[in-house]
XYZ file of C-alpha atoms in Angstrom:
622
model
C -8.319 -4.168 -58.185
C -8.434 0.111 -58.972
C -11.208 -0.211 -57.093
C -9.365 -0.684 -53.683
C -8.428 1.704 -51.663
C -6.784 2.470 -48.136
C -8.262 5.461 -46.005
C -6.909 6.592 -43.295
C -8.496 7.209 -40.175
C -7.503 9.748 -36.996
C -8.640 9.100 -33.500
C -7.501 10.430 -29.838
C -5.598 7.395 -29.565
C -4.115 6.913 -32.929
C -4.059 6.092 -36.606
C -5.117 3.070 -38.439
C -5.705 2.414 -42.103
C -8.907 0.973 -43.379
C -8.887 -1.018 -46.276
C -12.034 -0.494 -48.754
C -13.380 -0.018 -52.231
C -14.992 3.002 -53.863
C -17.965 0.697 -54.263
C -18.846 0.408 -50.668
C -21.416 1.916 -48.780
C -20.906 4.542 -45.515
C -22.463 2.449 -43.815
C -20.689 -0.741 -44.297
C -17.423 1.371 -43.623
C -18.808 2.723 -40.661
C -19.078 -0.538 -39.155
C -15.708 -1.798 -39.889
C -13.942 1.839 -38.542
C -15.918 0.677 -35.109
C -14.524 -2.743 -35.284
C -11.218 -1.049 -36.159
C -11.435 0.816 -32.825
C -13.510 -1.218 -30.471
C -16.492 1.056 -30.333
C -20.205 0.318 -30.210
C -21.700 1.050 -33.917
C -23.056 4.813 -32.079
C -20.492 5.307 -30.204
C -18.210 7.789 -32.304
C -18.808 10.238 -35.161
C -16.443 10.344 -38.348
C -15.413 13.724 -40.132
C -14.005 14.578 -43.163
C -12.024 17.803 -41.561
C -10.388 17.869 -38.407
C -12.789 21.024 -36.996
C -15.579 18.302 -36.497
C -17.383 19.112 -40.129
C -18.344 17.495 -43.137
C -19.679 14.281 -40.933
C -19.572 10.883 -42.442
C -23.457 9.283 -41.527
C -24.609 6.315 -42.105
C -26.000 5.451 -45.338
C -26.339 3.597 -49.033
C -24.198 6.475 -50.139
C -20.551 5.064 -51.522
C -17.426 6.325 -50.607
C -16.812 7.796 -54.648
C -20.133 10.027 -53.944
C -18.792 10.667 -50.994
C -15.695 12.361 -52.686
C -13.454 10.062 -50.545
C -10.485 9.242 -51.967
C -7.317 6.801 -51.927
C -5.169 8.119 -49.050
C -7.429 10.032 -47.563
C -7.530 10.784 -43.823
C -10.844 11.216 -41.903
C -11.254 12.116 -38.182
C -12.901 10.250 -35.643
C -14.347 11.543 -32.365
C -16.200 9.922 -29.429
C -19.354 10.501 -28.524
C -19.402 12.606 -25.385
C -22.883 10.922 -24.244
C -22.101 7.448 -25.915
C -19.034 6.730 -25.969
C -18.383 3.635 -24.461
C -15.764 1.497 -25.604
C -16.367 -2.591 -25.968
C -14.937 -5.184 -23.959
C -11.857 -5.777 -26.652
C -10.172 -2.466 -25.896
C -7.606 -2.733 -23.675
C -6.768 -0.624 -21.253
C -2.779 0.876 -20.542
C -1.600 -1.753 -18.011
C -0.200 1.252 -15.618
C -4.221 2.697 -15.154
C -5.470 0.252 -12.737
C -3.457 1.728 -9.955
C -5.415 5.031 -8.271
C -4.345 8.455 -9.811
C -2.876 9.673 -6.286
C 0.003 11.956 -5.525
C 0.971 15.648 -5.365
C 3.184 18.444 -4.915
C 3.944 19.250 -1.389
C 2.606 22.553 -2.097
C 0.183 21.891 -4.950
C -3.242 23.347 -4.654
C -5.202 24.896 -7.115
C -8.359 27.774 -6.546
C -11.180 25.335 -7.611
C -14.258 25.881 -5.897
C -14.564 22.137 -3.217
C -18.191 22.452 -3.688
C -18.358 21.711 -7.707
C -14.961 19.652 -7.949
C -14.782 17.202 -4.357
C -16.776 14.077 -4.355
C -18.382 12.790 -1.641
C -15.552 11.183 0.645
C -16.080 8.611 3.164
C -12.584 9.438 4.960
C -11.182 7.160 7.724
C -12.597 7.634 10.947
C -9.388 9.005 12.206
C -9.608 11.572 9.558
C -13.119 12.269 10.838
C -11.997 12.773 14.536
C -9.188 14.899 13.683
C -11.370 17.032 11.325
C -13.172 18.206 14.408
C -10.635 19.009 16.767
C -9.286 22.207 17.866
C -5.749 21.380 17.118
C -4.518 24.970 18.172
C -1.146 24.022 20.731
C -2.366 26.265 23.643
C 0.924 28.017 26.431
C 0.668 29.085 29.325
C 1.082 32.328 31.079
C 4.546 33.495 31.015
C 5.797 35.386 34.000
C 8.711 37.102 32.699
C 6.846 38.270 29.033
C 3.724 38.610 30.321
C 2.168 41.936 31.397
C -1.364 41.010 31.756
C -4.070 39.634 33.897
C -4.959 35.974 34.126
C -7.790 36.008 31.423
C -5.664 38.369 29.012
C -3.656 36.710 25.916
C -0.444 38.208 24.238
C 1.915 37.088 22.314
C 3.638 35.355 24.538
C 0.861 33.009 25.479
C -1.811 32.838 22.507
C -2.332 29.713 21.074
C -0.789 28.553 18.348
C -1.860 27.123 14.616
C -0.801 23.217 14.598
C 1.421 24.576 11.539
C 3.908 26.575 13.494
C 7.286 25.590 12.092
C 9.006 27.514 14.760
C 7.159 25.839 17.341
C 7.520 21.854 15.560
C 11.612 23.043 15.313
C 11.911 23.520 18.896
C 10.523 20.655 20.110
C 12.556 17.391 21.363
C 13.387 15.971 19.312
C 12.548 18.610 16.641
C 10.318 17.581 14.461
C 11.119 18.080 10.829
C 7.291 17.745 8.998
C 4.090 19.069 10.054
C 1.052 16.443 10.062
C -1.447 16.569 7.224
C -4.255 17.412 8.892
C -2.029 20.899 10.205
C -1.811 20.900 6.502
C -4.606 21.127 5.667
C -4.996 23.372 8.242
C -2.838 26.060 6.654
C -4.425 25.872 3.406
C -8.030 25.943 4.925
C -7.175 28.600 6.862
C -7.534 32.564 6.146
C -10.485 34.457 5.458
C -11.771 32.490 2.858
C -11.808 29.303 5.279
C -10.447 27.329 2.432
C -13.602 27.945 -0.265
C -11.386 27.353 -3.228
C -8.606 25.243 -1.314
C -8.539 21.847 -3.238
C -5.399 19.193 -3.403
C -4.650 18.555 -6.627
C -2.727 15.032 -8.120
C 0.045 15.037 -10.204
C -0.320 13.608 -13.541
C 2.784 12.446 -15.439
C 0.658 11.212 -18.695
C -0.186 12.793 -21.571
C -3.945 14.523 -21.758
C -6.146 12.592 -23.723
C -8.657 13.540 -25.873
C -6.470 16.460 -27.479
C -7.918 17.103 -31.411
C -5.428 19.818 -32.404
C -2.987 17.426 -33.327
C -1.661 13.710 -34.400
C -1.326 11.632 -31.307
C 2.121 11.300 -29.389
C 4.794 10.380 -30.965
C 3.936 12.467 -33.622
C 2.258 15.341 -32.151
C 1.932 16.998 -28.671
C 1.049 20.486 -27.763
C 1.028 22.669 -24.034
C -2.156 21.531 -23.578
C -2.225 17.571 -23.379
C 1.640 17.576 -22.237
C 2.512 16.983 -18.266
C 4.098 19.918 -16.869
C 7.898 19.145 -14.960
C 8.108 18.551 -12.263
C 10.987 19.839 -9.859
C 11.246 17.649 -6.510
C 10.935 19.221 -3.328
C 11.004 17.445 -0.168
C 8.009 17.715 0.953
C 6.534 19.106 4.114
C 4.311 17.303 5.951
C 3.338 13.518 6.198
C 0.534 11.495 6.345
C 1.855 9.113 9.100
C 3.723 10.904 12.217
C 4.891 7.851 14.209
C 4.575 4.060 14.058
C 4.111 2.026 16.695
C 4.558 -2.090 17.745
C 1.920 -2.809 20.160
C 4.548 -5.260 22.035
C 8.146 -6.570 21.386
C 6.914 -10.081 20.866
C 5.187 -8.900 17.384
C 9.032 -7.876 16.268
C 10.815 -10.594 18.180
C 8.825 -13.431 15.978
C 9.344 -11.389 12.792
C 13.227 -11.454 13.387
C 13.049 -15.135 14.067
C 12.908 -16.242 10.418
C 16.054 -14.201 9.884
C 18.047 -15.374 13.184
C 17.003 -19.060 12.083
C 18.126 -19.082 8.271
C 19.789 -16.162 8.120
C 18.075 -14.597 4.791
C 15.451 -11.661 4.597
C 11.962 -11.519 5.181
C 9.302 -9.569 4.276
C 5.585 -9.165 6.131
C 2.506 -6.576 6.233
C 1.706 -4.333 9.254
C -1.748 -5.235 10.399
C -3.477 -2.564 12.966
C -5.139 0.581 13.194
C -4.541 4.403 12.847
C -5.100 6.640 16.006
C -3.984 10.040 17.409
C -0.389 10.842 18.055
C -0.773 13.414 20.763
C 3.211 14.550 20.508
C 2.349 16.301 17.249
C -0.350 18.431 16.601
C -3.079 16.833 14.886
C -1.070 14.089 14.425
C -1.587 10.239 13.472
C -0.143 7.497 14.510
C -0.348 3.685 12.382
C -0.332 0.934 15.556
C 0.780 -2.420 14.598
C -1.012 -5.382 15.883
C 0.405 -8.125 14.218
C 2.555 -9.081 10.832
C 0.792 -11.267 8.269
C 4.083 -13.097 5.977
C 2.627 -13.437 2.351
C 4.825 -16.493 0.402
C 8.190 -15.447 -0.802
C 11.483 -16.688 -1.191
C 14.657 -14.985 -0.130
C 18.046 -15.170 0.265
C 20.941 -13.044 2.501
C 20.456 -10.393 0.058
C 17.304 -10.586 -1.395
C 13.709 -11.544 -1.374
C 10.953 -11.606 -3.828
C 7.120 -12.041 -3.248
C 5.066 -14.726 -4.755
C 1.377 -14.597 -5.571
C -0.562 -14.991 -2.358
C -4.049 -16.566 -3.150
C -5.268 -15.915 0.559
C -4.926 -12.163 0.186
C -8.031 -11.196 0.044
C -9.308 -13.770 3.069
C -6.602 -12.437 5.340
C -7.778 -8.410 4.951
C -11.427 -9.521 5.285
C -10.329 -11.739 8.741
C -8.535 -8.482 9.919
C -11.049 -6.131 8.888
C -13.764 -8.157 11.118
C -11.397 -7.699 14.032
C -11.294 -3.903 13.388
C -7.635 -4.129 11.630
C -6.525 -3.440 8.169
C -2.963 -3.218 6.356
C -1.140 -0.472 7.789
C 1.852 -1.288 6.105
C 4.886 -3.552 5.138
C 8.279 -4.447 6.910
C 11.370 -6.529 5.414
C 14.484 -6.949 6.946
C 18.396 -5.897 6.074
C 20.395 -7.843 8.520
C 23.975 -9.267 8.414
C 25.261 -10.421 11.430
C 28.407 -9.164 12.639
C 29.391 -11.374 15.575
C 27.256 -14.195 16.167
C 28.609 -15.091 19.762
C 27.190 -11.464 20.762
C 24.413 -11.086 18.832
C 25.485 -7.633 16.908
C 24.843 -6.796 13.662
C 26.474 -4.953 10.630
C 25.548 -1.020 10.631
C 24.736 -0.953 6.808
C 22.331 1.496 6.284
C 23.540 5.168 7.359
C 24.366 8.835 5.661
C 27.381 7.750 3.639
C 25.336 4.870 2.078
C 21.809 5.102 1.842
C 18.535 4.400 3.943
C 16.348 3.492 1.416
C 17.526 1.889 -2.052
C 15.736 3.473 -5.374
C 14.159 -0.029 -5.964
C 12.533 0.018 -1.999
C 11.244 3.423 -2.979
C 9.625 2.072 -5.966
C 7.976 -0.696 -4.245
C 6.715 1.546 -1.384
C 5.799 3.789 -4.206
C 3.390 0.783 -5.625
C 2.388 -0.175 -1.960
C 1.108 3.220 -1.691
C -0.811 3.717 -4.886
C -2.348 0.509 -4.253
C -3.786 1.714 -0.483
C -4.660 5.896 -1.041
C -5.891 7.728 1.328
C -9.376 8.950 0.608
C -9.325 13.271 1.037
C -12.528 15.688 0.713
C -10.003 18.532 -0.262
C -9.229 16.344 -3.706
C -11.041 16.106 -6.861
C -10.164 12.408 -6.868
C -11.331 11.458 -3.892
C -7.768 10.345 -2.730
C -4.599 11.869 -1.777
C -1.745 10.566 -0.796
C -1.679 7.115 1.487
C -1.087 6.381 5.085
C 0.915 2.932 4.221
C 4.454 3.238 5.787
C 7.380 1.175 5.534
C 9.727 -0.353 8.325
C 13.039 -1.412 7.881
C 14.438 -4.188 10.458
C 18.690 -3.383 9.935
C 21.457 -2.610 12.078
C 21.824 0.852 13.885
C 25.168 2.509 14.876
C 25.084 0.579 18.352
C 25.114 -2.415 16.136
C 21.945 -3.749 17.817
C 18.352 -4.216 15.776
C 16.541 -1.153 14.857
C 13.573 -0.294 13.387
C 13.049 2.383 10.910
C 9.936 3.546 9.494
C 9.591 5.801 6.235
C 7.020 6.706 3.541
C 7.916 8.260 -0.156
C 6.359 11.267 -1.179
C 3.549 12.198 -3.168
C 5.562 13.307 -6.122
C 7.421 9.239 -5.619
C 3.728 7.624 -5.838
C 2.813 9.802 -9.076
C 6.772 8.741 -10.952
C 5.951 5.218 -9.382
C 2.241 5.341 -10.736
C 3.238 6.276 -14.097
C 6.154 4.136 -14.843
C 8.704 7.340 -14.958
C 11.135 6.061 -12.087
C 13.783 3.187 -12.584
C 16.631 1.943 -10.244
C 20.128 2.468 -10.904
C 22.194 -1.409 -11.274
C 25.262 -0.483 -9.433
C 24.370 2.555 -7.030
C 20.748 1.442 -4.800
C 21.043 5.012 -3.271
C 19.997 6.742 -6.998
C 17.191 6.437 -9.712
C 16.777 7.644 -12.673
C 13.914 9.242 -14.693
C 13.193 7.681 -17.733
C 13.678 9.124 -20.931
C 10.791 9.393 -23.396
C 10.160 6.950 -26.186
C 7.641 6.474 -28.858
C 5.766 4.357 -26.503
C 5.673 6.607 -23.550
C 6.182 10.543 -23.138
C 8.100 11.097 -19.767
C 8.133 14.636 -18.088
C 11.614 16.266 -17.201
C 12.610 15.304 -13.647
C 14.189 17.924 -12.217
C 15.758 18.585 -8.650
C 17.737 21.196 -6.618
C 21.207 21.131 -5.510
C 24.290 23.370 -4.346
C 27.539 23.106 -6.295
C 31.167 23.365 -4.276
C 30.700 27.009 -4.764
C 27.230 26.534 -2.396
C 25.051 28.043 -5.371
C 21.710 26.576 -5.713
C 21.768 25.046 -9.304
C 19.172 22.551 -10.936
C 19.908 19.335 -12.229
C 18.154 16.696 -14.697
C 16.686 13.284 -12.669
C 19.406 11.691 -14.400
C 20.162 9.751 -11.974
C 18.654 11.139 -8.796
C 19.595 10.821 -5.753
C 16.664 9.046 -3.322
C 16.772 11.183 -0.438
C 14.507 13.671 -1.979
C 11.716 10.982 -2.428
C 11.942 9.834 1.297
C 10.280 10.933 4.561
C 11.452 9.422 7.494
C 9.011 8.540 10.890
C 9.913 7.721 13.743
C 9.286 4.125 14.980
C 8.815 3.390 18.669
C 7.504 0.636 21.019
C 5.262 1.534 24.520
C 6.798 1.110 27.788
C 3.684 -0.655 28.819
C 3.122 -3.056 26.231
C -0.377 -3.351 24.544
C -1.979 -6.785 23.636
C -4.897 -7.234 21.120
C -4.196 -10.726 20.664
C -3.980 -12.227 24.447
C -2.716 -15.698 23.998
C 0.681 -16.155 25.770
C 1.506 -19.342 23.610
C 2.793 -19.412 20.000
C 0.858 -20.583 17.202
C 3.415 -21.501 14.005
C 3.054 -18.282 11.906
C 1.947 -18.947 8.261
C 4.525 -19.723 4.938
C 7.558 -20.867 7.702
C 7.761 -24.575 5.788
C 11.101 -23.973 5.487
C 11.588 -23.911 8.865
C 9.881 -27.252 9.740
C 6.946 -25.029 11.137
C 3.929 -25.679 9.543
C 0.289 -24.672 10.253
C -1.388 -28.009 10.536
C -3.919 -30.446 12.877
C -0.868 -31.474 14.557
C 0.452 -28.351 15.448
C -2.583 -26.857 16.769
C -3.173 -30.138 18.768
C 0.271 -29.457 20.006
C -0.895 -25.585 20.756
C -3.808 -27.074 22.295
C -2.045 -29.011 24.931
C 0.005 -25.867 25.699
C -2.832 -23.877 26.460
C -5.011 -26.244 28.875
C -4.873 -24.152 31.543
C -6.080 -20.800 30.120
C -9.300 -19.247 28.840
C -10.590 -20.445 25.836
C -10.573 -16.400 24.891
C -6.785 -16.176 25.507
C -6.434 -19.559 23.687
C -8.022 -18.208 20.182
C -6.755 -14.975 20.715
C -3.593 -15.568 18.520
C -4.107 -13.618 14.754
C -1.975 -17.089 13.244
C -4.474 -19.382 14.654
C -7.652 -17.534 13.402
C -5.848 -17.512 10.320
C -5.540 -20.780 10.302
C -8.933 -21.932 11.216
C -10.156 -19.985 8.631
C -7.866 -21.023 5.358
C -7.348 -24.596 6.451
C -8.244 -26.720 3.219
C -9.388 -29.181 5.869
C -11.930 -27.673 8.278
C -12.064 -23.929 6.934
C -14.282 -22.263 9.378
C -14.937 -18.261 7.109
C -18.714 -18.871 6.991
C -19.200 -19.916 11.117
C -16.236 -18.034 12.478
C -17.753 -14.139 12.755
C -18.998 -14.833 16.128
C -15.223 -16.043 17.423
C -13.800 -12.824 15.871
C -16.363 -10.582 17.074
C -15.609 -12.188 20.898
C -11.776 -11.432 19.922
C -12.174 -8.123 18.842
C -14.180 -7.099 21.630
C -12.390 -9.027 24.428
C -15.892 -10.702 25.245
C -15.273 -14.148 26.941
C -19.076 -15.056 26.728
C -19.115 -14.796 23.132
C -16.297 -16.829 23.128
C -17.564 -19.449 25.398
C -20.826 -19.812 23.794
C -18.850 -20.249 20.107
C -16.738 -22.824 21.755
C -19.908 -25.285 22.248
C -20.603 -24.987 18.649
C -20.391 -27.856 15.965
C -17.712 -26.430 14.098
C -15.406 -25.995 16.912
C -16.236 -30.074 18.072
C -15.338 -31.212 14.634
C -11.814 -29.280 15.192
C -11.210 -31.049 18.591
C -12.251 -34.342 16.877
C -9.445 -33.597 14.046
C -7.068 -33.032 16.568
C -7.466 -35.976 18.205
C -7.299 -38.105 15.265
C -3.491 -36.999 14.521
C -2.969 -38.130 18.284
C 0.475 -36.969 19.889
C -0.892 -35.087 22.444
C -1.839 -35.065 25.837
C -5.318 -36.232 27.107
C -5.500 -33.025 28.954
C -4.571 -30.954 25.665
C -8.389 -30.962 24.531
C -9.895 -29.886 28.182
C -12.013 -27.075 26.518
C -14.456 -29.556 24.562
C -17.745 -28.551 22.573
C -19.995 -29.024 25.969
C -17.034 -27.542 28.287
C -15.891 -30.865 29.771
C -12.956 -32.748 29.289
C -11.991 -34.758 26.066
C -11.100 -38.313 26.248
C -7.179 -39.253 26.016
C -6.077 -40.024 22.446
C -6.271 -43.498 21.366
C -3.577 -45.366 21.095
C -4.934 -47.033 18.092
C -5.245 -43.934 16.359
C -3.208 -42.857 13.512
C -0.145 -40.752 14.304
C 1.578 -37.806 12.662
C 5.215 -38.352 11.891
C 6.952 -35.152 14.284
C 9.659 -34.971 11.284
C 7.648 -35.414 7.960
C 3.948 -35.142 8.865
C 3.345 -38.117 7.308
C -0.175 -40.181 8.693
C 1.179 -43.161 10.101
C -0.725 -46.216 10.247
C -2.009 -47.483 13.999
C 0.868 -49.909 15.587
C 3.802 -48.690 14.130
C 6.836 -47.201 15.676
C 8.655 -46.017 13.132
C 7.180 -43.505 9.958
C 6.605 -45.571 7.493
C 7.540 -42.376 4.685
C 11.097 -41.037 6.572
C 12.086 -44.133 8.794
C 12.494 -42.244 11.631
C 11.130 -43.639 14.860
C 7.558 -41.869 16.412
C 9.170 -40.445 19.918
């Protein structure tokens, strides 16, 4: 038994103690330090001092020729070439989500050549890269003095980062774009050589050998710096747009029908926004409701195993997810239609816990940046809110939360307050977790600028606010005038089934078979159906969608796949013989059988041939 002892051993992530005897072998302790720590058997070096000398190798020597002792404390290191970790060590659960926010002002002189990766941006990022994005005047008679080809003042063109020129438009506009951002940090005459954007980091540097790991040690070099919120000055997103008012007008249906919340994700694309310079604009195309369940005055999302299928479905029809939307609506007056003005300057237009969760919506979609060692910064997801405006009438307000918000979000540093949704609060540091001071800026009743502690903190300096708009001439990528049931509505009686697209079938006789598909819900459907699911034979019907081509269409429409849909549909019967007029060879489809089996209208229950009433809910078939 004297001959057991304990050594202790240091490592960038901590301390553990490593039971042994004087009898046994470096080599045989070797091996169970890398078990100890999850490393491969050359993937670390031990030392017997903390500047890296006196190494422990391994060999027959013991640990009592060794001159290592009961108590003693050795230092490990990780290789630099390598040191890769097994499968068993487990990573911190908040360092899956991208490392992706900033100052509003942070930049740093690093040279873009030896820090940026190479980016593929988004193609709007690409097109805006190129352009001129100077705001060009006219000649002004009154200030000008010169000739028609001279320039002044008065009439030279401006940088796309003029805040005197944003402030005096109408309505002024209150943050420059990014790319005008960029722009202005670019610019000069160094033509932004050592501009780079730089994330914030509120986690502790690792790999920091002057000292014990945190909590007992930390020193200027591993700790975060504080950070002191600004609101920041531009945004990624300058306006948001609904390509129609049918895309809204079915969203709000759930919550005129049951009268609780609801919650969906922008599907569309990003283009120019010409009001602003250099500005971008996130077009939505259609809302995509994930399962959830909610209440008048909550809602909370449920795993959604078709995630994945629905952003590949919108990615072949040149979509992705531009954002989210969720509703705050209480009606006021029913016989009227008005609703409850909730959301305004003496409450709050965006709770702390909505800021979180568009803080985690963003980190999860960055936005990928040449300027940024990362190869993200920022995101382009925005957030609309469906609540009552002072009229009383539906209104939709878009926002996004700053950089500084995503890094706090990223992190795990930001928590709601219980009983006041317009403030957070920074959390305070623990053994677990070291949390930067959270400062911000604010006057006192003497209007002196004085700092305060996160402590709580109040939301509005996380928040930037876009505005949200709909075209006077409305704008249709999916054509179909009828209404396919939109997905996770059971609750409603609507469900996405044979019999409901046999129904939609019959309601769409008359029409191209391009306007007919062209419905996002249906393709949806056609493709997740446990039944029929079409995702290996259905590129062809969303390339003929996406580029409005009615041959493609036509020519998928005499496919096998789209027969053995017609032939489902008629086998649930309750249609009309004319409902199926767009059959596999183009010709008409035989009326339904009336020895067929028949879907109950109230349960959906398959109904033997014969019978008039359901044989599940009693009810009768008509």
């Amino acid at each position: 038994m004297a001959d057991n002892i304990i050594i202790r051993v240091q490592s960038p992530d901590g301390m553990k103690k490593i039971p042994s005897t004087k009898r046994e072998t470096a080599a045989a302790f070797l091996k169970k330090v890398a078990k100890e720590f999850g490393f491969n058997s050359n993937g670390f070096s031990v030392y017997l001092n903390r500047n890296k000398t006196g190494e422990i190798l391994s060999q027959n020597k013991t640990l009592s020729l060794l001159k290592i002792k009961h108590g003693d404390m050795l230092f490990l290191y990780p290789s630099t070439s390598s040191g890769e970790k097994m499968d068993t060590a487990t990573p911190h659960s908040s360092s899956s989500l991208p490392s992706l926010s900033s100052s509003s002002s942070s930049s740093s002189l690093i040279p873009r050549s030896s820090s940026a990766p190479q980016v593929q941006e988004d193609e709007i990022d690409q097109y805006l890269a190129k352009q001129d994005g100077k705001i060009y005047r006219n000649r002004d008679p009154q200030l000008c003095r010169h000739g028609a080809l001279g320039k002044c003042v008065h009439c030279v063109p401006l940088e796309p980062f003029d805040e005197d020129y944003l402030n005096h438009l109408d309505p002024p506009v209150k943050h420059m774009s990014f790319h005008a951002n960029l722009r202005k940090l670019t610019g000069g005459a160094d033509k932004g050589k050592f501009a780079a954007l730089e994330n914030i980091s509120c986690k502790i540097k690792s790999g920091c050998e002057g000292h014990p790991p945190w909590p007992d040690g930390i020193c200027t070099k591993c700790q975060p710096s504080a950070i002191t919120l600004n609101r920041q000055k531009y945004r990624h997103v300058d306006n948001i747009m609904f390509e129609n008012h049918t895309i809204a007008d079915r969203f709000l249906d759930f919550w005129r029908k049951t009268g609780s919340q609801r919650m969906g994700y922008l599907y569309g694309r990003y283009t120019e926004h010409k009001d602003i310079p250099l500005g971008i604009r996130a077009e939505v195309a259609a809302i995509y409701e994930p399962p959830q369940t909610a209440n008048q005055n909550s809602l909370e999302l449920l795993e959604d195993p078709k995630a994945g299928t629905v952003d590949e479905i919108a990615a072949k029809l040149g979509l992705c997810k531009v954002g989210w939307i969720f509703t705050d609506l209480l009606s006021e007056d029913t016989r009227i239609g008005t609703v409850r003005y909730l959301r305004n300057k003496d409450s709050y237009y965006l709770s702390a816990e909505e800021c979180i969760t568009s803080g985690y919506f963003q980190n999860q979609h960055p936005n990928p940046c040449r300027l940024s060692r990362d190869g993200f910064f920022g995101s382009k997801f925005v957030t609309v809110v469906a609540t009552g405006g002072p009229d009383n009438q539906v209104h939709f307000e878009g926002y996004q939360v700053s950089n500084q918000c995503m890094a706090l979000v990223r992190d795990e540093c930001l928590l709601p307050c219980k009983d006041a949704p317009e403030l957070g609060y920074a959390k305070e540091s623990s053994p677990e977790q070291y949390v930067p001071d959270v400062f911000f800026k604010d006057k006192d009743k003497f209007g002196n600028d004085v700092t305060f502690l996160a402590r709580p903190l109040p939301v509005e300096y996380l928040i930037i606010d876009i505005t949200t708009t709909f075209p006077k001439d409305p704008q249709y990528t999916f054509t179909s005038t009828q209404r396919f049931p939109i997905e996770n509505r059971d609750i409603l009686g609507e469900t996405q089934d044979f019999h409901s697209l046999a129904t939609y079938l019959s309601q769409c006789s008359s029409t191209s078979f391009l306007d007919i598909v062209s419905d996002f819900h249906l393709l949806l459907f056609l493709v997740t159906n446990e039944v029929m699911p079409l995702r290996d034979s259905i590129g062809l019907l969303l390339d003929a969608v996406k580029t409005s081509n009615e041959d493609l269409a036509e020519t998928w429409k005499k496919s096998e796949q789209w027969a053995t849909i017609e032939q489902l549909c008629s086998t649930v019967g309750g249609q009309p013989s004319s409902s199926l007029g767009y059959g596999a060879m183009g010709g008409s489809s035989a009326p339904t059988s009336s020895s067929a089996m028949w879907s109950c209208l109230h349960c959906t229950f398959m109904n033997q041939p014969g019978t008039e009433h359901c044989e599940m809910c009693s009810l009768p078939r008509s």
